[in-house]
């Protein structure tokens, strides 16, 4: 087995953490693919992703209560096999109701996996570094799939989406035997008062901030292809801009690995989140050059801000319970953002989606500034 703090161990955990939520990184492709089909509209296609993510949220919540007592590798193996089975089932479903049901169960399973791996990551030294690898991996592979899957959809249909996810789960399964035990070392909580008084305030602020962060960024990201098409950009240039944002943004997460917490977490969060808000706002400008710049900026500053925000949650305790609870808050945000965006977009009012995203991200920044000090 690899040393728990080895580069390859962190990368392996990043793959496993990504597996339970990887469909979030290709959500624009999923929404666009189903919106072009005969059984879905732009609004109902967005609900596929939202239902998946609501399941993810409550799966993460359930896992947060059980995570300490589980043998994590066996549990992860079981959850990955279930995910593969559900994606195989999704390939056969046409009816929206049946697909919604399958994706809900898929979300419950994926959320459980994410919370489990987040808890394991929280037991490592400098969890931000592993989270940075996770973001880099998700964005890099998301960019590749956004560019390669889109032209394949007319030929292979939406099944190609589920097939790509299955391939990723198989890779995650193959890595499990090489990772360590990551035992729980029980210590006192790093916040005051055993979740009373100031402790509850810090926990609540952190979880709400992470919820708003994920709501805001995913609302914009899920409809980002549709925003470009609404500006009358062609499909090829729009998908290329989204892919570039993911590819350039992914390696930016390595800056977190390099810089770590030399200046604490507050300063990097303020700088990265503020610039991310600006990048999202630029999406409103109907220019291909600005659209490309906004996507790249969005990817870069999200990749830097996210590990630090999640690092605040991971440091609340060292058993992994708070990290698992953060997985619930984040997944709930990932579900709620696209759901609200689907309601706001109506008959094509994509500017409302971007405005909501900016407001949510500003709220998150204000909230996280207190526990990040």
mmCIF file of C-alpha atoms in Angstrom:
data_model
loop_
_atom_site.group_PDB
_atom_site.id
_atom_site.type_symbol
_atom_site.label_atom_id
_atom_site.label_comp_id
_atom_site.label_asym_id
_atom_site.label_seq_id
_atom_site.Cartn_x
_atom_site.Cartn_y
_atom_site.Cartn_z
ATOM 1 C CA UNK A 1 0.000 0.000 0.000
ATOM 2 C CA UNK A 2 1.054 3.565 -0.652
ATOM 3 C CA UNK A 3 2.031 6.005 2.085
ATOM 4 C CA UNK A 4 -1.103 7.995 3.077
ATOM 5 C CA UNK A 5 0.561 11.343 2.312
ATOM 6 C CA UNK A 6 2.182 10.212 -0.931
ATOM 7 C CA UNK A 7 1.330 12.107 -4.100
ATOM 8 C CA UNK A 8 -0.214 8.978 -5.647
ATOM 9 C CA UNK A 9 -2.343 8.358 -2.549
ATOM 10 C CA UNK A 10 -3.757 11.873 -2.802
ATOM 11 C CA UNK A 11 -4.405 11.346 -6.498
ATOM 12 C CA UNK A 12 -6.150 8.033 -5.804
ATOM 13 C CA UNK A 13 -8.401 9.641 -3.207
ATOM 14 C CA UNK A 14 -9.104 12.430 -5.689
ATOM 15 C CA UNK A 15 -10.316 9.877 -8.248
ATOM 16 C CA UNK A 16 -12.578 8.214 -5.683
ATOM 17 C CA UNK A 17 -13.948 11.538 -4.409
ATOM 18 C CA UNK A 18 -14.669 12.545 -7.998
ATOM 19 C CA UNK A 19 -16.420 9.286 -8.872
ATOM 20 C CA UNK A 20 -19.502 9.933 -6.768
ATOM 21 C CA UNK A 21 -20.128 13.337 -8.256
ATOM 22 C CA UNK A 22 -18.373 13.304 -11.615
ATOM 23 C CA UNK A 23 -21.601 13.807 -13.561
ATOM 24 C CA UNK A 24 -21.662 17.331 -12.101
ATOM 25 C CA UNK A 25 -18.620 18.171 -14.225
ATOM 26 C CA UNK A 26 -20.435 17.240 -17.423
ATOM 27 C CA UNK A 27 -23.782 18.714 -16.369
ATOM 28 C CA UNK A 28 -23.870 21.169 -19.330
ATOM 29 C CA UNK A 29 -23.509 18.199 -21.685
ATOM 30 C CA UNK A 30 -26.219 16.230 -19.859
ATOM 31 C CA UNK A 31 -28.685 19.122 -19.844
ATOM 32 C CA UNK A 32 -27.994 20.078 -23.450
ATOM 33 C CA UNK A 33 -28.234 16.442 -24.658
ATOM 34 C CA UNK A 34 -31.588 15.770 -23.030
ATOM 35 C CA UNK A 35 -32.946 19.233 -23.915
ATOM 36 C CA UNK A 36 -32.436 18.379 -27.583
ATOM 37 C CA UNK A 37 -34.422 15.135 -27.222
ATOM 38 C CA UNK A 38 -38.135 14.747 -27.802
ATOM 39 C CA UNK A 39 -39.029 13.762 -24.226
ATOM 40 C CA UNK A 40 -37.487 16.743 -22.431
ATOM 41 C CA UNK A 41 -37.405 20.539 -22.511
ATOM 42 C CA UNK A 42 -34.617 22.817 -21.311
ATOM 43 C CA UNK A 43 -36.381 23.039 -17.949
ATOM 44 C CA UNK A 44 -37.108 19.314 -17.456
ATOM 45 C CA UNK A 45 -33.629 18.359 -18.675
ATOM 46 C CA UNK A 46 -32.223 20.465 -15.853
ATOM 47 C CA UNK A 47 -34.363 18.514 -13.405
ATOM 48 C CA UNK A 48 -32.484 15.290 -14.283
ATOM 49 C CA UNK A 49 -29.337 16.791 -12.851
ATOM 50 C CA UNK A 50 -31.103 18.453 -9.905
ATOM 51 C CA UNK A 51 -32.798 15.215 -8.837
ATOM 52 C CA UNK A 52 -29.491 13.383 -9.123
ATOM 53 C CA UNK A 53 -27.849 15.997 -6.921
ATOM 54 C CA UNK A 54 -30.649 16.095 -4.329
ATOM 55 C CA UNK A 55 -30.151 12.352 -3.974
ATOM 56 C CA UNK A 56 -26.429 13.022 -3.686
ATOM 57 C CA UNK A 57 -27.040 15.492 -0.871
ATOM 58 C CA UNK A 58 -29.141 13.171 1.245
ATOM 59 C CA UNK A 59 -26.835 10.239 0.562
ATOM 60 C CA UNK A 60 -23.998 12.361 1.931
ATOM 61 C CA UNK A 61 -26.094 13.325 4.963
ATOM 62 C CA UNK A 62 -26.859 9.677 5.756
ATOM 63 C CA UNK A 63 -23.199 8.721 5.401
ATOM 64 C CA UNK A 64 -22.109 11.514 7.766
ATOM 65 C CA UNK A 65 -23.762 9.637 10.646
ATOM 66 C CA UNK A 66 -22.137 6.286 9.841
ATOM 67 C CA UNK A 67 -18.764 7.176 8.361
ATOM 68 C CA UNK A 68 -16.595 6.649 11.450
ATOM 69 C CA UNK A 69 -17.640 3.034 11.997
ATOM 70 C CA UNK A 70 -17.268 1.783 8.414
ATOM 71 C CA UNK A 71 -14.388 -0.022 6.714
ATOM 72 C CA UNK A 72 -14.017 2.548 3.998
ATOM 73 C CA UNK A 73 -12.529 0.487 1.149
ATOM 74 C CA UNK A 74 -15.173 -2.254 1.231
ATOM 75 C CA UNK A 75 -17.904 0.361 1.482
ATOM 76 C CA UNK A 76 -16.465 2.291 -1.463
ATOM 77 C CA UNK A 77 -16.273 -0.883 -3.548
ATOM 78 C CA UNK A 78 -19.932 -1.688 -2.878
ATOM 79 C CA UNK A 79 -21.042 1.859 -3.714
ATOM 80 C CA UNK A 80 -19.078 1.912 -6.977
ATOM 81 C CA UNK A 81 -20.665 -1.367 -8.105
ATOM 82 C CA UNK A 82 -24.117 0.080 -7.392
ATOM 83 C CA UNK A 83 -23.261 3.226 -9.393
ATOM 84 C CA UNK A 84 -22.215 1.122 -12.377
ATOM 85 C CA UNK A 85 -25.461 -0.869 -12.199
ATOM 86 C CA UNK A 86 -27.589 2.282 -12.090
ATOM 87 C CA UNK A 87 -25.830 3.855 -15.073
ATOM 88 C CA UNK A 88 -26.374 0.650 -17.048
ATOM 89 C CA UNK A 89 -30.054 0.869 -16.112
ATOM 90 C CA UNK A 90 -30.210 4.555 -17.137
ATOM 91 C CA UNK A 91 -29.089 3.599 -20.642
ATOM 92 C CA UNK A 92 -32.335 1.637 -21.098
ATOM 93 C CA UNK A 93 -34.760 4.251 -19.730
ATOM 94 C CA UNK A 94 -36.710 6.666 -21.932
ATOM 95 C CA UNK A 95 -39.586 7.805 -19.713
ATOM 96 C CA UNK A 96 -38.723 10.910 -17.650
ATOM 97 C CA UNK A 97 -40.383 9.485 -14.527
ATOM 98 C CA UNK A 98 -38.362 6.266 -14.591
ATOM 99 C CA UNK A 99 -35.156 8.137 -15.382
ATOM 100 C CA UNK A 100 -35.776 10.581 -12.535
ATOM 101 C CA UNK A 101 -36.210 7.627 -10.160
ATOM 102 C CA UNK A 102 -33.013 5.916 -11.318
ATOM 103 C CA UNK A 103 -31.013 9.132 -11.023
ATOM 104 C CA UNK A 104 -32.380 9.768 -7.522
ATOM 105 C CA UNK A 105 -31.076 6.392 -6.332
ATOM 106 C CA UNK A 106 -27.834 7.037 -8.218
ATOM 107 C CA UNK A 107 -27.505 10.325 -6.378
ATOM 108 C CA UNK A 108 -28.080 8.709 -2.981
ATOM 109 C CA UNK A 109 -25.324 6.220 -3.767
ATOM 110 C CA UNK A 110 -22.917 8.791 -5.201
ATOM 111 C CA UNK A 111 -23.455 11.147 -2.276
ATOM 112 C CA UNK A 112 -22.659 8.362 0.159
ATOM 113 C CA UNK A 113 -19.419 7.713 -1.713
ATOM 114 C CA UNK A 114 -18.431 11.392 -1.769
ATOM 115 C CA UNK A 115 -19.070 11.807 1.968
ATOM 116 C CA UNK A 116 -17.123 8.635 2.712
ATOM 117 C CA UNK A 117 -14.072 9.782 0.742
ATOM 118 C CA UNK A 118 -14.281 13.358 2.064
ATOM 119 C CA UNK A 119 -14.115 11.891 5.569
ATOM 120 C CA UNK A 120 -11.039 9.870 4.609
ATOM 121 C CA UNK A 121 -9.404 12.961 3.084
ATOM 122 C CA UNK A 122 -10.073 14.908 6.289
ATOM 123 C CA UNK A 123 -7.912 12.364 8.163
ATOM 124 C CA UNK A 124 -4.866 13.300 6.067
ATOM 125 C CA UNK A 125 -2.427 16.129 6.650
ATOM 126 C CA UNK A 126 -3.276 19.313 4.729
ATOM 127 C CA UNK A 127 -6.568 18.082 3.231
ATOM 128 C CA UNK A 128 -6.634 21.126 0.915
ATOM 129 C CA UNK A 129 -3.906 19.486 -1.141
ATOM 130 C CA UNK A 130 -5.987 16.393 -1.837
ATOM 131 C CA UNK A 131 -9.055 18.531 -2.514
ATOM 132 C CA UNK A 132 -6.977 20.526 -4.990
ATOM 133 C CA UNK A 133 -6.086 17.315 -6.821
ATOM 134 C CA UNK A 134 -9.795 16.468 -6.835
ATOM 135 C CA UNK A 135 -10.748 19.778 -8.438
ATOM 136 C CA UNK A 136 -7.922 19.561 -10.969
ATOM 137 C CA UNK A 137 -8.947 16.051 -11.985
ATOM 138 C CA UNK A 138 -12.640 16.896 -12.243
ATOM 139 C CA UNK A 139 -12.112 19.978 -14.363
ATOM 140 C CA UNK A 140 -9.480 18.441 -16.629
ATOM 141 C CA UNK A 141 -11.534 15.332 -17.385
ATOM 142 C CA UNK A 142 -14.728 17.385 -17.510
ATOM 143 C CA UNK A 143 -13.165 19.533 -20.223
ATOM 144 C CA UNK A 144 -12.155 16.502 -22.251
ATOM 145 C CA UNK A 145 -15.620 14.969 -22.002
ATOM 146 C CA UNK A 146 -17.387 18.268 -22.737
ATOM 147 C CA UNK A 147 -15.446 18.493 -25.984
ATOM 148 C CA UNK A 148 -15.563 14.822 -27.006
ATOM 149 C CA UNK A 149 -19.034 13.709 -25.907
ATOM 150 C CA UNK A 150 -20.995 16.560 -27.486
ATOM 151 C CA UNK A 151 -20.382 15.566 -31.148
ATOM 152 C CA UNK A 152 -21.044 11.888 -30.300
ATOM 153 C CA UNK A 153 -24.527 12.481 -28.887
ATOM 154 C CA UNK A 154 -26.326 12.685 -32.295
ATOM 155 C CA UNK A 155 -24.898 9.251 -33.172
ATOM 156 C CA UNK A 156 -24.938 7.393 -29.858
ATOM 157 C CA UNK A 157 -27.590 9.336 -27.970
ATOM 158 C CA UNK A 158 -27.455 9.986 -24.242
ATOM 159 C CA UNK A 159 -26.128 6.456 -23.587
ATOM 160 C CA UNK A 160 -22.618 7.702 -24.363
ATOM 161 C CA UNK A 161 -22.835 9.882 -21.226
ATOM 162 C CA UNK A 162 -23.601 6.940 -18.951
ATOM 163 C CA UNK A 163 -20.929 4.807 -20.661
ATOM 164 C CA UNK A 164 -18.257 7.418 -19.940
ATOM 165 C CA UNK A 165 -19.260 7.493 -16.269
ATOM 166 C CA UNK A 166 -19.065 3.697 -16.033
ATOM 167 C CA UNK A 167 -15.530 3.784 -17.436
ATOM 168 C CA UNK A 168 -14.526 6.269 -14.740
ATOM 169 C CA UNK A 169 -16.045 4.110 -11.980
ATOM 170 C CA UNK A 170 -14.045 1.116 -13.204
ATOM 171 C CA UNK A 171 -10.833 3.131 -12.916
ATOM 172 C CA UNK A 172 -11.801 4.135 -9.363
ATOM 173 C CA UNK A 173 -12.438 0.492 -8.448
ATOM 174 C CA UNK A 174 -9.002 -0.522 -9.698
ATOM 175 C CA UNK A 175 -7.285 1.978 -7.359
ATOM 176 C CA UNK A 176 -8.855 0.817 -4.089
ATOM 177 C CA UNK A 177 -6.363 -1.992 -3.291
ATOM 178 C CA UNK A 178 -3.429 0.441 -3.368
ATOM 179 C CA UNK A 179 -4.760 2.902 -0.772
ATOM 180 C CA UNK A 180 -4.181 2.756 2.985
ATOM 181 C CA UNK A 181 -6.523 2.309 5.936
ATOM 182 C CA UNK A 182 -6.662 5.971 7.076
ATOM 183 C CA UNK A 183 -7.768 5.101 10.639
ATOM 184 C CA UNK A 184 -9.726 7.554 12.763
ATOM 185 C CA UNK A 185 -7.643 9.206 15.481
ATOM 186 C CA UNK A 186 -10.157 10.651 17.889
ATOM 187 C CA UNK A 187 -9.227 13.987 19.370
ATOM 188 C CA UNK A 188 -11.049 16.946 20.765
ATOM 189 C CA UNK A 189 -12.906 19.103 18.314
ATOM 190 C CA UNK A 190 -11.039 22.136 17.062
ATOM 191 C CA UNK A 191 -14.016 24.368 17.701
ATOM 192 C CA UNK A 192 -15.237 25.520 21.055
ATOM 193 C CA UNK A 193 -17.858 23.931 23.141
ATOM 194 C CA UNK A 194 -18.680 20.522 21.654
ATOM 195 C CA UNK A 195 -21.061 21.989 19.062
ATOM 196 C CA UNK A 196 -22.669 24.424 21.486
ATOM 197 C CA UNK A 197 -22.489 28.207 21.496
ATOM 198 C CA UNK A 198 -19.738 29.453 19.215
ATOM 199 C CA UNK A 199 -19.165 25.939 17.864
ATOM 200 C CA UNK A 200 -22.608 25.684 16.333
ATOM 201 C CA UNK A 201 -22.292 29.185 14.907
ATOM 202 C CA UNK A 202 -19.037 28.335 13.123
ATOM 203 C CA UNK A 203 -20.378 25.018 11.839
ATOM 204 C CA UNK A 204 -23.596 26.638 10.598
ATOM 205 C CA UNK A 205 -21.804 29.525 8.889
ATOM 206 C CA UNK A 206 -19.353 27.168 7.192
ATOM 207 C CA UNK A 207 -22.026 24.783 5.929
ATOM 208 C CA UNK A 208 -24.291 27.593 4.729
ATOM 209 C CA UNK A 209 -21.366 29.298 2.991
ATOM 210 C CA UNK A 210 -20.415 26.072 1.210
ATOM 211 C CA UNK A 211 -24.054 25.513 0.238
ATOM 212 C CA UNK A 212 -24.274 28.990 -1.306
ATOM 213 C CA UNK A 213 -20.882 28.595 -2.998
ATOM 214 C CA UNK A 214 -21.928 25.376 -4.710
ATOM 215 C CA UNK A 215 -25.412 26.710 -5.546
ATOM 216 C CA UNK A 216 -23.994 29.782 -7.216
ATOM 217 C CA UNK A 217 -21.246 28.179 -9.237
ATOM 218 C CA UNK A 218 -23.354 25.218 -10.397
ATOM 219 C CA UNK A 219 -26.320 27.385 -11.427
ATOM 220 C CA UNK A 220 -24.055 29.198 -13.870
ATOM 221 C CA UNK A 221 -22.092 26.126 -14.950
ATOM 222 C CA UNK A 222 -25.108 23.899 -15.678
ATOM 223 C CA UNK A 223 -26.586 26.412 -18.125
ATOM 224 C CA UNK A 224 -23.313 27.814 -19.432
ATOM 225 C CA UNK A 225 -23.651 26.181 -22.864
ATOM 226 C CA UNK A 226 -27.211 27.453 -23.161
ATOM 227 C CA UNK A 227 -26.014 30.947 -22.156
ATOM 228 C CA UNK A 228 -23.549 30.892 -25.052
ATOM 229 C CA UNK A 229 -26.147 29.629 -27.513
ATOM 230 C CA UNK A 230 -28.536 32.323 -26.287
ATOM 231 C CA UNK A 231 -25.873 34.885 -27.243
ATOM 232 C CA UNK A 232 -26.117 33.389 -30.777
ATOM 233 C CA UNK A 233 -22.679 31.758 -30.565
ATOM 234 C CA UNK A 234 -22.315 28.561 -32.584
ATOM 235 C CA UNK A 235 -22.317 25.251 -30.731
ATOM 236 C CA UNK A 236 -18.692 24.418 -31.545
ATOM 237 C CA UNK A 237 -17.200 27.655 -30.238
ATOM 238 C CA UNK A 238 -19.423 27.538 -27.157
ATOM 239 C CA UNK A 239 -18.408 24.001 -26.183
ATOM 240 C CA UNK A 240 -14.769 24.853 -26.933
ATOM 241 C CA UNK A 241 -14.915 27.837 -24.572
ATOM 242 C CA UNK A 242 -16.415 25.679 -21.815
ATOM 243 C CA UNK A 243 -13.751 23.011 -22.351
ATOM 244 C CA UNK A 244 -10.971 25.622 -22.281
ATOM 245 C CA UNK A 245 -12.295 26.961 -18.994
ATOM 246 C CA UNK A 246 -12.151 23.487 -17.496
ATOM 247 C CA UNK A 247 -8.714 22.661 -18.898
ATOM 248 C CA UNK A 248 -7.073 25.905 -17.820
ATOM 249 C CA UNK A 249 -8.930 25.958 -14.512
ATOM 250 C CA UNK A 250 -7.976 22.421 -13.523
ATOM 251 C CA UNK A 251 -4.189 22.947 -13.270
ATOM 252 C CA UNK A 252 -4.824 26.159 -11.313
ATOM 253 C CA UNK A 253 -5.789 23.936 -8.385
ATOM 254 C CA UNK A 254 -2.111 22.971 -8.157
ATOM 255 C CA UNK A 255 -1.468 26.484 -6.845
ATOM 256 C CA UNK A 256 -3.298 25.401 -3.701
ATOM 257 C CA UNK A 257 -0.907 22.452 -3.374
ATOM 258 C CA UNK A 258 2.054 24.786 -3.716
ATOM 259 C CA UNK A 259 0.849 27.684 -1.567
ATOM 260 C CA UNK A 260 -1.165 25.613 0.952
ATOM 261 C CA UNK A 261 -2.041 27.711 4.041
ATOM 262 C CA UNK A 262 1.035 29.958 4.304
ATOM 263 C CA UNK A 263 -1.237 32.989 4.571
ATOM 264 C CA UNK A 264 -4.133 31.131 6.146
ATOM 265 C CA UNK A 265 -7.349 30.474 4.261
ATOM 266 C CA UNK A 266 -9.141 33.811 4.452
ATOM 267 C CA UNK A 267 -6.929 35.801 2.052
ATOM 268 C CA UNK A 268 -6.930 33.161 -0.729
ATOM 269 C CA UNK A 269 -10.703 32.746 -0.357
ATOM 270 C CA UNK A 270 -11.366 36.493 -0.615
ATOM 271 C CA UNK A 271 -9.112 36.936 -3.658
ATOM 272 C CA UNK A 272 -10.231 33.841 -5.573
ATOM 273 C CA UNK A 273 -13.946 34.157 -4.770
ATOM 274 C CA UNK A 274 -14.039 37.846 -5.693
ATOM 275 C CA UNK A 275 -12.435 37.171 -9.072
ATOM 276 C CA UNK A 276 -14.743 34.197 -9.624
ATOM 277 C CA UNK A 277 -17.748 36.482 -9.083
ATOM 278 C CA UNK A 278 -16.383 38.923 -11.672
ATOM 279 C CA UNK A 279 -15.840 36.084 -14.169
ATOM 280 C CA UNK A 280 -19.412 34.825 -13.763
ATOM 281 C CA UNK A 281 -20.766 38.342 -14.271
ATOM 282 C CA UNK A 282 -18.816 38.677 -17.540
ATOM 283 C CA UNK A 283 -20.875 35.781 -18.959
ATOM 284 C CA UNK A 284 -23.639 38.351 -19.502
ATOM 285 C CA UNK A 285 -21.569 40.104 -22.188
ATOM 286 C CA UNK A 286 -22.621 38.871 -25.688
ATOM 287 C CA UNK A 287 -19.085 38.586 -27.044
ATOM 288 C CA UNK A 288 -17.289 35.342 -27.901
ATOM 289 C CA UNK A 289 -13.978 36.727 -26.647
ATOM 290 C CA UNK A 290 -15.451 37.765 -23.314
ATOM 291 C CA UNK A 291 -17.331 34.456 -23.090
ATOM 292 C CA UNK A 292 -14.054 32.562 -23.485
ATOM 293 C CA UNK A 293 -12.317 34.815 -20.953
ATOM 294 C CA UNK A 294 -15.196 34.382 -18.495
ATOM 295 C CA UNK A 295 -15.045 30.596 -18.791
ATOM 296 C CA UNK A 296 -11.292 30.544 -18.207
ATOM 297 C CA UNK A 297 -11.554 32.926 -15.253
ATOM 298 C CA UNK A 298 -14.461 30.951 -13.823
ATOM 299 C CA UNK A 299 -12.438 27.735 -14.016
ATOM 300 C CA UNK A 300 -9.245 29.184 -12.545
ATOM 301 C CA UNK A 301 -10.740 30.992 -9.575
ATOM 302 C CA UNK A 302 -13.226 28.237 -8.757
ATOM 303 C CA UNK A 303 -10.305 25.780 -8.670
ATOM 304 C CA UNK A 304 -8.498 27.951 -6.136
ATOM 305 C CA UNK A 305 -11.433 29.023 -3.966
ATOM 306 C CA UNK A 306 -13.129 25.637 -3.636
ATOM 307 C CA UNK A 307 -10.328 23.699 -1.854
ATOM 308 C CA UNK A 308 -9.873 26.511 0.658
ATOM 309 C CA UNK A 309 -13.603 26.770 1.404
ATOM 310 C CA UNK A 310 -13.790 23.012 1.870
ATOM 311 C CA UNK A 311 -10.598 23.137 3.924
ATOM 312 C CA UNK A 312 -12.367 25.361 6.459
ATOM 313 C CA UNK A 313 -14.972 22.619 6.923
ATOM 314 C CA UNK A 314 -12.362 19.851 7.099
ATOM 315 C CA UNK A 315 -10.540 21.615 9.932
ATOM 316 C CA UNK A 316 -13.610 21.770 12.180
ATOM 317 C CA UNK A 317 -12.717 18.284 13.436
ATOM 318 C CA UNK A 318 -10.323 15.490 12.485
ATOM 319 C CA UNK A 319 -12.618 12.442 12.447
ATOM 320 C CA UNK A 320 -14.110 13.366 9.077
ATOM 321 C CA UNK A 321 -17.656 13.918 10.347
ATOM 322 C CA UNK A 322 -17.666 17.614 9.503
ATOM 323 C CA UNK A 323 -16.150 16.932 6.083
ATOM 324 C CA UNK A 324 -18.925 14.405 5.442
ATOM 325 C CA UNK A 325 -21.492 16.967 6.575
ATOM 326 C CA UNK A 326 -19.887 19.469 4.197
ATOM 327 C CA UNK A 327 -20.390 16.931 1.413
ATOM 328 C CA UNK A 328 -24.111 17.073 2.216
ATOM 329 C CA UNK A 329 -24.175 20.882 2.233
ATOM 330 C CA UNK A 330 -22.209 21.050 -1.005
ATOM 331 C CA UNK A 331 -24.318 18.442 -2.780
ATOM 332 C CA UNK A 332 -27.487 20.191 -1.631
ATOM 333 C CA UNK A 333 -26.088 23.373 -3.145
ATOM 334 C CA UNK A 334 -25.169 21.600 -6.387
ATOM 335 C CA UNK A 335 -28.774 20.413 -6.628
ATOM 336 C CA UNK A 336 -30.462 23.635 -5.557
ATOM 337 C CA UNK A 337 -28.503 25.950 -7.854
ATOM 338 C CA UNK A 338 -29.574 24.245 -11.116
ATOM 339 C CA UNK A 339 -33.115 23.773 -9.769
ATOM 340 C CA UNK A 340 -33.503 27.494 -9.076
ATOM 341 C CA UNK A 341 -31.813 28.248 -12.395
ATOM 342 C CA UNK A 342 -34.327 25.991 -14.174
ATOM 343 C CA UNK A 343 -37.182 27.920 -12.599
ATOM 344 C CA UNK A 344 -35.624 31.319 -13.348
ATOM 345 C CA UNK A 345 -34.735 30.563 -16.961
ATOM 346 C CA UNK A 346 -38.386 30.184 -17.986
ATOM 347 C CA UNK A 347 -38.611 30.831 -21.720
ATOM 348 C CA UNK A 348 -34.944 31.681 -22.137
ATOM 349 C CA UNK A 349 -34.138 34.324 -19.497
ATOM 350 C CA UNK A 350 -30.565 33.165 -18.980
ATOM 351 C CA UNK A 351 -29.492 36.536 -17.588
ATOM 352 C CA UNK A 352 -31.544 35.703 -14.480
ATOM 353 C CA UNK A 353 -29.459 32.571 -13.956
ATOM 354 C CA UNK A 354 -26.207 34.545 -14.024
ATOM 355 C CA UNK A 355 -27.607 37.203 -11.694
ATOM 356 C CA UNK A 356 -28.656 34.531 -9.195
ATOM 357 C CA UNK A 357 -25.216 32.928 -9.429
ATOM 358 C CA UNK A 358 -23.437 36.201 -8.661
ATOM 359 C CA UNK A 359 -25.720 36.905 -5.687
ATOM 360 C CA UNK A 360 -25.213 33.410 -4.246
ATOM 361 C CA UNK A 361 -21.415 33.630 -4.573
ATOM 362 C CA UNK A 362 -21.318 37.045 -2.885
ATOM 363 C CA UNK A 363 -23.399 35.662 -0.011
ATOM 364 C CA UNK A 364 -21.043 32.693 0.318
ATOM 365 C CA UNK A 365 -17.992 34.943 0.490
ATOM 366 C CA UNK A 366 -19.524 37.061 3.241
ATOM 367 C CA UNK A 367 -20.483 33.991 5.283
ATOM 368 C CA UNK A 368 -17.192 32.072 4.984
ATOM 369 C CA UNK A 369 -15.141 35.138 5.970
ATOM 370 C CA UNK A 370 -16.025 34.583 9.635
ATOM 371 C CA UNK A 371 -14.993 30.922 10.202
ATOM 372 C CA UNK A 372 -12.023 31.256 7.812
ATOM 373 C CA UNK A 373 -10.281 33.799 10.054
#
